[in-house]
CSV table of C-alpha atoms in Angstrom, one decimal:
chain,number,residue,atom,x,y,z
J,179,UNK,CA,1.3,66.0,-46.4
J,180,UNK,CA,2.4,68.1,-43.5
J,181,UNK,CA,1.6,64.8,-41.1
J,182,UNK,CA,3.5,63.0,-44.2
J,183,UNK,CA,6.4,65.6,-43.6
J,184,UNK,CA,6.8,65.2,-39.3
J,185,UNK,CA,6.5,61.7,-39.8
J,186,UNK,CA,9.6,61.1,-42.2
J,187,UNK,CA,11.6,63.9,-40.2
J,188,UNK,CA,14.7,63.6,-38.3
J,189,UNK,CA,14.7,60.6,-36.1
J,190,UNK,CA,11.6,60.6,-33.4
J,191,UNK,CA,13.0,59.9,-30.1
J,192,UNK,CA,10.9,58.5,-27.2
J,193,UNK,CA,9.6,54.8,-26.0
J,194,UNK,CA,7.4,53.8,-28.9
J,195,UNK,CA,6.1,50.3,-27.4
J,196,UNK,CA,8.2,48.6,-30.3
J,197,UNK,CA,10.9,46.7,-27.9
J,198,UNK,CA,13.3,46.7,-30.6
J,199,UNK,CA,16.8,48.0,-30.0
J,200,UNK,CA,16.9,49.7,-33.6
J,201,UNK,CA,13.9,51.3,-35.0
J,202,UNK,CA,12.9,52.5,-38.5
J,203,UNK,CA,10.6,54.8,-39.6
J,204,UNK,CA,10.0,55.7,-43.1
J,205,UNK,CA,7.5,56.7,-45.9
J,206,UNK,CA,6.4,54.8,-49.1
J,207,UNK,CA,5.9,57.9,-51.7
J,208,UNK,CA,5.0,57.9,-55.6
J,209,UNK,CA,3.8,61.4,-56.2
J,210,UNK,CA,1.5,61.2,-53.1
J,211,UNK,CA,2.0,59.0,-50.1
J,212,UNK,CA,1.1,55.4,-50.7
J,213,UNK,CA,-1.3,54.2,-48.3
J,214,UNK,CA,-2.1,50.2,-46.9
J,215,UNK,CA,1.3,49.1,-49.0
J,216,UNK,CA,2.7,46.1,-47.2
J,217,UNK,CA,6.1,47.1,-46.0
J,218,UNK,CA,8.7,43.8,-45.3
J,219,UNK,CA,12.3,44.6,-44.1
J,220,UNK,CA,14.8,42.3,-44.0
J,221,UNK,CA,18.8,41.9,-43.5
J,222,UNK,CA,21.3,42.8,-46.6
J,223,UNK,CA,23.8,40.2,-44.6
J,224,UNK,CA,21.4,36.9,-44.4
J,225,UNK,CA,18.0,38.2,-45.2
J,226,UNK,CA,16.7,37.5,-41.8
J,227,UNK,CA,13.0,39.1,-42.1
J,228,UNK,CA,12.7,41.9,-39.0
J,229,UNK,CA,9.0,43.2,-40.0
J,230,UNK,CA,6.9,41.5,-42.7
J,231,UNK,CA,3.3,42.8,-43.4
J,232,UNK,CA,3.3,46.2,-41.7
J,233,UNK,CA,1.2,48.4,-43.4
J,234,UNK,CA,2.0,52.0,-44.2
J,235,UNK,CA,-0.7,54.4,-42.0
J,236,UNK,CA,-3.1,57.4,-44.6
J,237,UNK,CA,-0.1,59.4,-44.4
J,238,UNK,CA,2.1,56.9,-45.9
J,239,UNK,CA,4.5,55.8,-43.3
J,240,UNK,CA,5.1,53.1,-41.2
J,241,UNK,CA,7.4,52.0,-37.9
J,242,UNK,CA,8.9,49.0,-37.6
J,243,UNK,CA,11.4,47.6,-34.5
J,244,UNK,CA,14.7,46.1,-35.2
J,245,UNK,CA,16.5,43.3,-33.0
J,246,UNK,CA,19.4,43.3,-30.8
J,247,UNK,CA,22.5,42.1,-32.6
J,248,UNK,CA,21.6,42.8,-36.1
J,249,UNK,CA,24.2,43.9,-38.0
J,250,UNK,CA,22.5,47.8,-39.2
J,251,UNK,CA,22.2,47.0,-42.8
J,252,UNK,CA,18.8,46.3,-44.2
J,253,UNK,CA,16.8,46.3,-47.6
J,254,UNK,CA,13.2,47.6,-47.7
J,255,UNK,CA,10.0,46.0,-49.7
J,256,UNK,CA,6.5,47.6,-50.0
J,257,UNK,CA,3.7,46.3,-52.3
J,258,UNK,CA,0.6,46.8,-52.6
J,259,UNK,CA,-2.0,49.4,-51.3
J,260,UNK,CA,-3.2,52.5,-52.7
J,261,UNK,CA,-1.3,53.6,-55.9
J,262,UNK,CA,0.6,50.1,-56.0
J,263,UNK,CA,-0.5,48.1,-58.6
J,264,UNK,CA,-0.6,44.1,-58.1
J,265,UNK,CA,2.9,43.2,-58.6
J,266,UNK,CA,4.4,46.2,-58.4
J,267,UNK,CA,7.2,47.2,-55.5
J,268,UNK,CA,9.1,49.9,-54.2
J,269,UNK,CA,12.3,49.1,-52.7
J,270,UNK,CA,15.0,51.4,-50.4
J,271,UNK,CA,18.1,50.3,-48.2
J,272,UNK,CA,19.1,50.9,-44.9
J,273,UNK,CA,22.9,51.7,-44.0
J,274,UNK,CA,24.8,51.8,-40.9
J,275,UNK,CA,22.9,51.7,-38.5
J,276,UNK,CA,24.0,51.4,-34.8
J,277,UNK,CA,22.6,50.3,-31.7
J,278,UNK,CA,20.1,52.3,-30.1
J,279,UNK,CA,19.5,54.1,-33.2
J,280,UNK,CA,16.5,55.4,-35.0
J,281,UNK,CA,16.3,55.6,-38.6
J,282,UNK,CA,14.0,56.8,-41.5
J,283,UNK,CA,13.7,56.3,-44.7
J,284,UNK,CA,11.9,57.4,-47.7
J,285,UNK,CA,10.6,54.4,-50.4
J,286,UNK,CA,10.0,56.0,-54.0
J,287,UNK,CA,10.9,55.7,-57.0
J,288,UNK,CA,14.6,57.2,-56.8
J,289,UNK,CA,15.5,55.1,-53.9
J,290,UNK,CA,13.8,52.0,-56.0
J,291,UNK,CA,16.3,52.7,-58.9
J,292,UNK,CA,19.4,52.8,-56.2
J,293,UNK,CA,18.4,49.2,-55.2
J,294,UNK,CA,18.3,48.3,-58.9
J,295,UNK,CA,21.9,49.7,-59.2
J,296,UNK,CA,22.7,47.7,-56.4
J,297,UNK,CA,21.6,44.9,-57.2
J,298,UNK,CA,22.9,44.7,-60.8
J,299,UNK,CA,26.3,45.4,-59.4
J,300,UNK,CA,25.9,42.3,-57.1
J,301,UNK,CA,24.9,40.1,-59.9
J,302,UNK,CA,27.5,41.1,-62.3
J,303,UNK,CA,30.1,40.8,-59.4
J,304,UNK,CA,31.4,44.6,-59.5
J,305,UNK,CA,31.1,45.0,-55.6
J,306,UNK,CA,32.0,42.0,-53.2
J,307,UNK,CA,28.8,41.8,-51.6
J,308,UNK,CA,25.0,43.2,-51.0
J,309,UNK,CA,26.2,45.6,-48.6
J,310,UNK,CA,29.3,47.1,-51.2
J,311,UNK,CA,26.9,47.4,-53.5
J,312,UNK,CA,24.5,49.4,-52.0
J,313,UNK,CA,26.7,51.7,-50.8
J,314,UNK,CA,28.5,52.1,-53.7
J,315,UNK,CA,24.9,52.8,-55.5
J,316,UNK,CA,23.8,55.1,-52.7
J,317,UNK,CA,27.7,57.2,-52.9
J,318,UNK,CA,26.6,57.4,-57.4
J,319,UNK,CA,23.0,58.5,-56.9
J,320,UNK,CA,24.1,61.0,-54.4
J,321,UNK,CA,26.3,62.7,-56.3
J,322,UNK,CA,24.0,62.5,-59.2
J,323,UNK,CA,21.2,63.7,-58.0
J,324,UNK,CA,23.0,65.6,-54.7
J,325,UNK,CA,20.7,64.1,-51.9
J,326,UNK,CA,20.1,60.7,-50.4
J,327,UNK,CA,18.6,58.3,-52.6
J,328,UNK,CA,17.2,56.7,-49.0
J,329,UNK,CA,17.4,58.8,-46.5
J,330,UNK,CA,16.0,62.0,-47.3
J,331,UNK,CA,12.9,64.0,-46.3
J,332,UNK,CA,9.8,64.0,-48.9
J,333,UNK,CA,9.3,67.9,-48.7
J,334,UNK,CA,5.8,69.4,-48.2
J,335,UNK,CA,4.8,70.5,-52.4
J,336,UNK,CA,2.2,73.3,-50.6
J,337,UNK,CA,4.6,75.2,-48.8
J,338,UNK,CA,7.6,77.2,-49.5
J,339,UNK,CA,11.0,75.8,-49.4
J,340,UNK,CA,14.7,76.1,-50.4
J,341,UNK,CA,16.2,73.9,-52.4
J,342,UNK,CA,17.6,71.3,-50.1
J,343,UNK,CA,17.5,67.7,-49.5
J,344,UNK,CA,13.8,67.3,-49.5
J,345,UNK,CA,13.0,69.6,-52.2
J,346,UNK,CA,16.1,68.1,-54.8
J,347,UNK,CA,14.5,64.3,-53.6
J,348,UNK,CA,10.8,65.4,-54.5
J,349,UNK,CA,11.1,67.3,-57.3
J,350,UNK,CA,13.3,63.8,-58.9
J,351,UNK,CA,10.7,61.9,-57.8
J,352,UNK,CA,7.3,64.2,-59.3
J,353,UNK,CA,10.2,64.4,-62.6
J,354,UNK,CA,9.9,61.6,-63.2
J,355,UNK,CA,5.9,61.2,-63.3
J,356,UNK,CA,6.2,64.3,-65.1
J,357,UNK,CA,8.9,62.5,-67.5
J,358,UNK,CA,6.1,59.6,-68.3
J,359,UNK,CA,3.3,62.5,-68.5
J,360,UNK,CA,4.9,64.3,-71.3
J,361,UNK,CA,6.0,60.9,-73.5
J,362,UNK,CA,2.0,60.1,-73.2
J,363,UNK,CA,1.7,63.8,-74.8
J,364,UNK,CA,4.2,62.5,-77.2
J,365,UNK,CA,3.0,59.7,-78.6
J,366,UNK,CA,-0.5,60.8,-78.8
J,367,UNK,CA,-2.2,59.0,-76.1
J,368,UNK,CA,-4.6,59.5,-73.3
J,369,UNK,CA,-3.1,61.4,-69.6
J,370,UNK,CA,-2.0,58.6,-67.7
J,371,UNK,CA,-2.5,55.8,-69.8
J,372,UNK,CA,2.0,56.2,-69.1
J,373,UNK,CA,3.0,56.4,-65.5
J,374,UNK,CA,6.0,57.1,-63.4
J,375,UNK,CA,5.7,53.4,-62.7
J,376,UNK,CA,6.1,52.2,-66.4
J,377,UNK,CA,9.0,54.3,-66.9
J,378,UNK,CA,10.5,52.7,-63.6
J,379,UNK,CA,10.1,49.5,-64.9
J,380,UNK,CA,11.7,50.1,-68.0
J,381,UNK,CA,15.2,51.9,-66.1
J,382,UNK,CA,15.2,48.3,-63.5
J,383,UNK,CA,15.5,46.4,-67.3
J,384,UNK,CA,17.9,49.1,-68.3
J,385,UNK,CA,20.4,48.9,-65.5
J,386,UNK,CA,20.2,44.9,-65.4
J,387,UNK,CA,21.1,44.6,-68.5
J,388,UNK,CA,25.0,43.9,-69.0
J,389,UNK,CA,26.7,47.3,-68.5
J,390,UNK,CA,24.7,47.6,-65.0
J,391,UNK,CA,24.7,51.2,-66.0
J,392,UNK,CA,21.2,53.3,-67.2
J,393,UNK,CA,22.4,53.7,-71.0
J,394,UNK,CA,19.3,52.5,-73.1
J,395,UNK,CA,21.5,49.9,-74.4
J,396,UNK,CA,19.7,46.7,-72.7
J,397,UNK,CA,17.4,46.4,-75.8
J,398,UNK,CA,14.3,48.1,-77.2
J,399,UNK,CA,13.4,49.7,-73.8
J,400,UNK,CA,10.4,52.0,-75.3
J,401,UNK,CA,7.7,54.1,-73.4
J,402,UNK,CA,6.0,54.1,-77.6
J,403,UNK,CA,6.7,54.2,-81.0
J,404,UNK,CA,10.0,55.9,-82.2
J,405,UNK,CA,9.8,57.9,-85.1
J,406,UNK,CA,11.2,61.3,-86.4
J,407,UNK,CA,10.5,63.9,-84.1
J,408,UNK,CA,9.8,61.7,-81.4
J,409,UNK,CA,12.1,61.6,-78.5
J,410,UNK,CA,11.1,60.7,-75.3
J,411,UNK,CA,9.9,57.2,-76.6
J,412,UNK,CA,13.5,55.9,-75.7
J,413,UNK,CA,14.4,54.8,-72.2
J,414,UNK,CA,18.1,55.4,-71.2
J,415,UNK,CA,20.7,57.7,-69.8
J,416,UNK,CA,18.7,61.2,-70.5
J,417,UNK,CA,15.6,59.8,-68.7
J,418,UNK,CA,17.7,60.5,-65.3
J,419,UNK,CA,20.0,63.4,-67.1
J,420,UNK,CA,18.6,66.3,-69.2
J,421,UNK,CA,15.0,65.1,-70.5
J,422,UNK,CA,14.7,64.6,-66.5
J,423,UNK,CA,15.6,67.9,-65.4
J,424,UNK,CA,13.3,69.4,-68.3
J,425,UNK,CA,10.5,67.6,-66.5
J,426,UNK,CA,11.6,68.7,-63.6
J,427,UNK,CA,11.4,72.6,-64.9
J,428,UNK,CA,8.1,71.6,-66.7
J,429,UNK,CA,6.7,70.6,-63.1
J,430,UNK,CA,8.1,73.6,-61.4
J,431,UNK,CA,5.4,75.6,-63.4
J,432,UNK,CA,2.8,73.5,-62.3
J,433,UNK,CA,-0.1,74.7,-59.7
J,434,UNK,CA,1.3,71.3,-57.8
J,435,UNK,CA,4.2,72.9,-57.6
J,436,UNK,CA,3.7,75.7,-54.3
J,437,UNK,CA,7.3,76.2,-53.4
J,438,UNK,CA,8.3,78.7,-54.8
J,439,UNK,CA,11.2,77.3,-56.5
J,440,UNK,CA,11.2,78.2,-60.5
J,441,UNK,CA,13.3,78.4,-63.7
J,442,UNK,CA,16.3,80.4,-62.3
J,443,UNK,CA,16.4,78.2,-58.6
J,444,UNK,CA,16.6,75.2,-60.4
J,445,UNK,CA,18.5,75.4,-63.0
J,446,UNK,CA,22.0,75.1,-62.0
J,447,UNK,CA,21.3,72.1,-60.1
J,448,UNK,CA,19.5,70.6,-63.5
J,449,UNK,CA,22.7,71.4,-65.8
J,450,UNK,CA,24.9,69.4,-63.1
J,451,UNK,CA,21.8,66.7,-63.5
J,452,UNK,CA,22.2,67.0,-67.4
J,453,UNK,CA,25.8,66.9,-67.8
J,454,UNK,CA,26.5,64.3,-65.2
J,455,UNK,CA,28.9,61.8,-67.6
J,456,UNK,CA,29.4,59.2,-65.1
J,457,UNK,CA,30.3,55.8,-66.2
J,458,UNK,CA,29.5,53.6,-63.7
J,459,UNK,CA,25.6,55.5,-63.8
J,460,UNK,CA,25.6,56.3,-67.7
J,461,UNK,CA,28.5,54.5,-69.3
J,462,UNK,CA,29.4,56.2,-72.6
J,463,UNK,CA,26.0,57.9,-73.2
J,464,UNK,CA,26.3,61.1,-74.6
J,465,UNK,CA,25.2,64.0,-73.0
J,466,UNK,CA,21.7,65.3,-74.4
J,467,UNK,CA,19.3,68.5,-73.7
J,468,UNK,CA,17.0,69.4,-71.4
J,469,UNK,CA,14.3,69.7,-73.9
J,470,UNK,CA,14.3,68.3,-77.4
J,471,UNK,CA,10.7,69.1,-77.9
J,472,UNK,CA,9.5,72.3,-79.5
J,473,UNK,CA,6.8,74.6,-78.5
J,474,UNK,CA,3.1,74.0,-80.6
J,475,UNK,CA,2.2,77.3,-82.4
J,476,UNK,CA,-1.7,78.0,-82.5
J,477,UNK,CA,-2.9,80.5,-85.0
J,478,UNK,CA,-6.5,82.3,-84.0
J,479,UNK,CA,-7.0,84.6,-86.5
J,480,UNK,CA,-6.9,85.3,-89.1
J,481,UNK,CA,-8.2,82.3,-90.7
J,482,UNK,CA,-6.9,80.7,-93.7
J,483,UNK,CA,-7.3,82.3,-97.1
J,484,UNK,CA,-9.4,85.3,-96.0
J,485,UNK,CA,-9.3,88.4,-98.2
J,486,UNK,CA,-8.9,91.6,-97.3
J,487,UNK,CA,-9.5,95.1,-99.4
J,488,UNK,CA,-7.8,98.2,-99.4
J,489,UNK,CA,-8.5,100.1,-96.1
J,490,UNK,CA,-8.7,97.0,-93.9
J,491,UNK,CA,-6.4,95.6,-91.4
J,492,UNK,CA,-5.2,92.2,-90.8
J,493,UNK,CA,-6.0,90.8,-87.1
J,494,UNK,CA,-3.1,88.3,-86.1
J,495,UNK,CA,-3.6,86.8,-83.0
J,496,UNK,CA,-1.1,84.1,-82.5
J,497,UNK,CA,-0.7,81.8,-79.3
J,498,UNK,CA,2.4,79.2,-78.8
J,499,UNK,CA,2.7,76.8,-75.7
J,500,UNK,CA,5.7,74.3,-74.0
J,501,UNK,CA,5.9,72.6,-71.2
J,502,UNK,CA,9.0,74.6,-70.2
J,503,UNK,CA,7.5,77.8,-71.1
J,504,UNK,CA,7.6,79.9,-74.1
J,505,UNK,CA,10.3,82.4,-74.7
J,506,UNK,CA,8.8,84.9,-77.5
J,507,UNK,CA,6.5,84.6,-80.4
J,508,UNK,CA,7.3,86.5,-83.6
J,509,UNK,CA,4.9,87.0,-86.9
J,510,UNK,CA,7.0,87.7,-90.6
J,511,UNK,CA,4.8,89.1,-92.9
J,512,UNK,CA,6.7,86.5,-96.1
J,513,UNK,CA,7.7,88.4,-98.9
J,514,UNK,CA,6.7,91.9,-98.1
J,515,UNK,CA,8.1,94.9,-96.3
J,516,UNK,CA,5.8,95.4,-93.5
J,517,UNK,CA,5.7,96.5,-89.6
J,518,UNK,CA,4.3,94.3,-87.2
J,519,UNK,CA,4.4,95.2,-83.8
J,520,UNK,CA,2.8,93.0,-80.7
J,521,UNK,CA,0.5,94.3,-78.4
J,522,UNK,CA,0.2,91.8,-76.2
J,523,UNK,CA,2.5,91.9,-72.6
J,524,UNK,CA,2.5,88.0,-72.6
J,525,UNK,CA,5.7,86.0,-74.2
J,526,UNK,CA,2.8,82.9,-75.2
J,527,UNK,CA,0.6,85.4,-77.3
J,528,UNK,CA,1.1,87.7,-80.2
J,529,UNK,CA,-1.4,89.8,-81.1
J,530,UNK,CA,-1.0,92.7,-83.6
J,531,UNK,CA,-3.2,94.6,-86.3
J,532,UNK,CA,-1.4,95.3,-89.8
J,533,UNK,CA,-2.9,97.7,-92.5
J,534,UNK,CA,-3.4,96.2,-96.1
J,535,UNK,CA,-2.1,99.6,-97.4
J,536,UNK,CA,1.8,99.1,-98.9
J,537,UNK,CA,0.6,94.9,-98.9
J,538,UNK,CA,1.5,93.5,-102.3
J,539,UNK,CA,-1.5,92.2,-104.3
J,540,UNK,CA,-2.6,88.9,-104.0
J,541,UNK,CA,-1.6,85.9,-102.2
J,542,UNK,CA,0.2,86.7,-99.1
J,543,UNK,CA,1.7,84.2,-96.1
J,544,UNK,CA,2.0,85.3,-92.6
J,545,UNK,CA,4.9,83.2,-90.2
J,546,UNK,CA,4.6,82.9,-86.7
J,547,UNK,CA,7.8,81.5,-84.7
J,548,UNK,CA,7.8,80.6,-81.4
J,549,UNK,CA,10.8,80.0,-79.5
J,550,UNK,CA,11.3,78.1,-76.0
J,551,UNK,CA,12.9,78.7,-72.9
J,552,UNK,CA,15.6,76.1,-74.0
J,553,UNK,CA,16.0,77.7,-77.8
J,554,UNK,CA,13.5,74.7,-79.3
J,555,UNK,CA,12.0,76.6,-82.4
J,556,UNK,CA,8.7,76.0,-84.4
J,557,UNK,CA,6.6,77.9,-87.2
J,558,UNK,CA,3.9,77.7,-88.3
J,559,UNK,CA,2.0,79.6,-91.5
J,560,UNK,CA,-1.5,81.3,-92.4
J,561,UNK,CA,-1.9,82.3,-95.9
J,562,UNK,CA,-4.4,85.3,-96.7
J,563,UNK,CA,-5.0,87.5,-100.6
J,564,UNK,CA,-4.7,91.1,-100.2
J,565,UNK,CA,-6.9,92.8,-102.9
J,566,UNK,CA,-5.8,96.6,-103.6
J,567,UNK,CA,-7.7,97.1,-106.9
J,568,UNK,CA,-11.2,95.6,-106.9
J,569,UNK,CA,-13.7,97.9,-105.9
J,570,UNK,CA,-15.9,95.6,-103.9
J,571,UNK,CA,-19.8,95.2,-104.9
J,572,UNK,CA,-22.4,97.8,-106.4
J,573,UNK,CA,-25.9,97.3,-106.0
J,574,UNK,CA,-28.9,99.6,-106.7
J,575,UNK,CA,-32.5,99.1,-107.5
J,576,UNK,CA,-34.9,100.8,-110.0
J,577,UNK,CA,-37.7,102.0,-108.6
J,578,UNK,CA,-39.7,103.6,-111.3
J,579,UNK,CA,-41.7,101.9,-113.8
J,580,UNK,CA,-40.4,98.3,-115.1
J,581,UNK,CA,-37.0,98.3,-117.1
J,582,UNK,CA,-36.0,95.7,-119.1
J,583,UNK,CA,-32.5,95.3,-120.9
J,584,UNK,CA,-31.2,98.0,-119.4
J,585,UNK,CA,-27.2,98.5,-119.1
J,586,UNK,CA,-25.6,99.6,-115.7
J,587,UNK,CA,-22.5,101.0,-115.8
J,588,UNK,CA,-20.4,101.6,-112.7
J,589,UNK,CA,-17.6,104.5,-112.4
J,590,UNK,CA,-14.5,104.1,-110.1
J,591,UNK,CA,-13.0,107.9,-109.3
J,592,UNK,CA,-9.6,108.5,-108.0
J,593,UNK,CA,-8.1,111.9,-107.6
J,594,UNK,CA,-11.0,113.3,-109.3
J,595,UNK,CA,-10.5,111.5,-112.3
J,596,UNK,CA,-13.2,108.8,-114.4
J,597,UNK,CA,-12.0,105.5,-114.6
């Protein structure tokens, strides 16, 4: 990745052997740099094709010269190759470009969904040309998503960093994945069987649909089956807005996350993602949260309808997980005046041990909330019996001489007295 990192830098200078009088340089990037994609660029003013075939190098990025005269506007294809599957591209534009210049560009999944801005614009005639379009796609996505949709850097995930250009352009890009990951936790089905390339698909058919704006209004556009409690089966605005920048959160406390950059560094860059109200991006979506998803609340002990006698303790041991971390876990003994006081340093985990003694008699429920980072609640009970009166089990044996008939009669004595 650091190779990865040099390579889609600030322009290289030098004679590279190309002959061209322009020269680009770029990356193709998923989550991990795509290697043997076929990369074709080509004019945004006639299409003429200026590389067709190059293939990206095992670090992802490739060179290709540009002729005198061209006009500095181009489009970028690249298929195929490692993580590509058949039929699948990435796109990104080139803007501006003067003569004698070198250029770079990154080609992932953000500056894919630019093109398809672009392009829908061209189609539904909102801009005058190919060239309008795309800058008037690149001007919305970078103030959505404050970096360059094309041009920036794909940041280094193993090393620290601040949040710049690179990081804000990464950390979209591994949302996104992450986005797809979390809807396959959703619906119940296996890691990866939904990818940051399915949900890519599904915003291109979003965004060509008549609107040209990313609103979930084209039609059924569904990562699953919608039902209640199910929200990230829907494709629309919040995929790029808030259900984005929870991804993004959930990712930053990943181990593939080694930047340093957490919770608090993100997160006022997030709400601007999450409240972005933008018409020509979102139309008249409404704005939604970061995370609609609760935590999962895990009981360990005790277990379900255990009883316990006068002089024992209950164990609780409680566990709760979300994606976006877990604020606190709290246990309610239901119905009963009782202190229960954790023990363990960890917000996930609640551990405490509470004495039957003052526990009213018979059955009893236990409650354990958890609450999330983004104030998402859930519960879940254990039911147990508290016994205060029975004396547990006598058993004795006779050992002289064979008795037959005989009646055994058990006292129970409190405060000295025969009951």
């Amino acid at each position: 990745m650091a190779v990865l990192a040099a390579c889609a830098s600030l322009t290289c200078s030098g004679d590279d052997g190309t002959g061209g009088d322009r020269v680009l340089r770029g990356v193709v990037y998923t989550t991990e740099p795509v290697v043997g994609a076929r990369v074709t660029v080509r004019s945004l003013f006639n299409d003429f094709t200026y590389c067709t075939d190059v293939q990206t190098a095992d670090d992802g990025s490739f060179v290709c010269p540009i002729l005198a005269g061209d006009d500095g506007n181009w489009y970028v294809v690249a298929e195929g190759g490692a993580g590509l599957p058949a039929g699948t591209t990435l796109r990104g534009g080139v803007l501006d470009v003067v003569p004698l210049e070198e250029r770079t560009i990154t080609v992932s999944p953000v500056s894919d969904l630019a093109v398809a801005l672009a392009d829908a614009r061209v189609a539904a005639g909102k801009d005058p040309d190919r060239i309008a379009a795309y800058h008037t796609a690149v001007a919305l996505f970078d103030a959505h998503w404050d970096t360059d949709p094309f041009d920036a850097d794909v940041l280094d995930l193993s090393a620290p960093s601040s949040l710049d250009d690179g990081a804000k352009l990464t950390l979209a890009i591994h949302g996104l994945a992450q986005l797809a990951a979390q809807a396959a936790v959703e619906q119940g089905v296996a890691a990866g069987s939904l990818t940051q390339l399915q949900l890519l698909a599904l915003l291109r058919q979003d965004v060509a649909a008549p609107g040209e704006v990313f609103d979930g209004e084209g039609g059924a556009l569904r990562l699953g089956t919608c039902a209640d409690g199910l929200f990230l089966c829907e494709v629309g605005a919040d995929s790029l807005r808030g259900y984005l920048g929870g991804a993004i959160l959930a990712f930053a406390r990943t181990p593939a996350n080694g930047t340093g950059l957490g919770r608090d560094d993100l997160l006022t860059w997030l709400e601007r993602l999450r409240t972005n109200a933008e018409p020509q991006l979102f139309g008249a979506a409404a704005v939604g949260p970061f995370d609609p998803l609760a935590p999962t609340v895990s009981w360990a002990a005790p277990s379900e309808g255990t009883t316990f006698t006068a002089g024992e303790s209950i164990a609780i041991d409680v566990s709760a997980a979300d994606a976006n971390g877990v604020a606190s876990v709290t246990v309610e003994v239901v119905g009963a005046t009782a202190t229960v006081t954790d023990t363990d340093p960890s917000p996930e985990r609640f551990v405490a041990m509470v004495p039957v003694a003052g526990l009213p008699e018979g059955p009893l429920t236990l409650t354990a909330t958890a609450r999330d980072l983004d104030d998402n609640t859930a519960s879940a009970s254990r039911g147990v019996v508290i016994d205060q009166v029975s004396g547990g089990t006598i058993s004795g044996t006779v050992t002289k001489g064979r008795v037959a008939g005989a009646t055994v009669t058990a006292y129970r004595y409190g405060n000295g007295a025969r009951g």
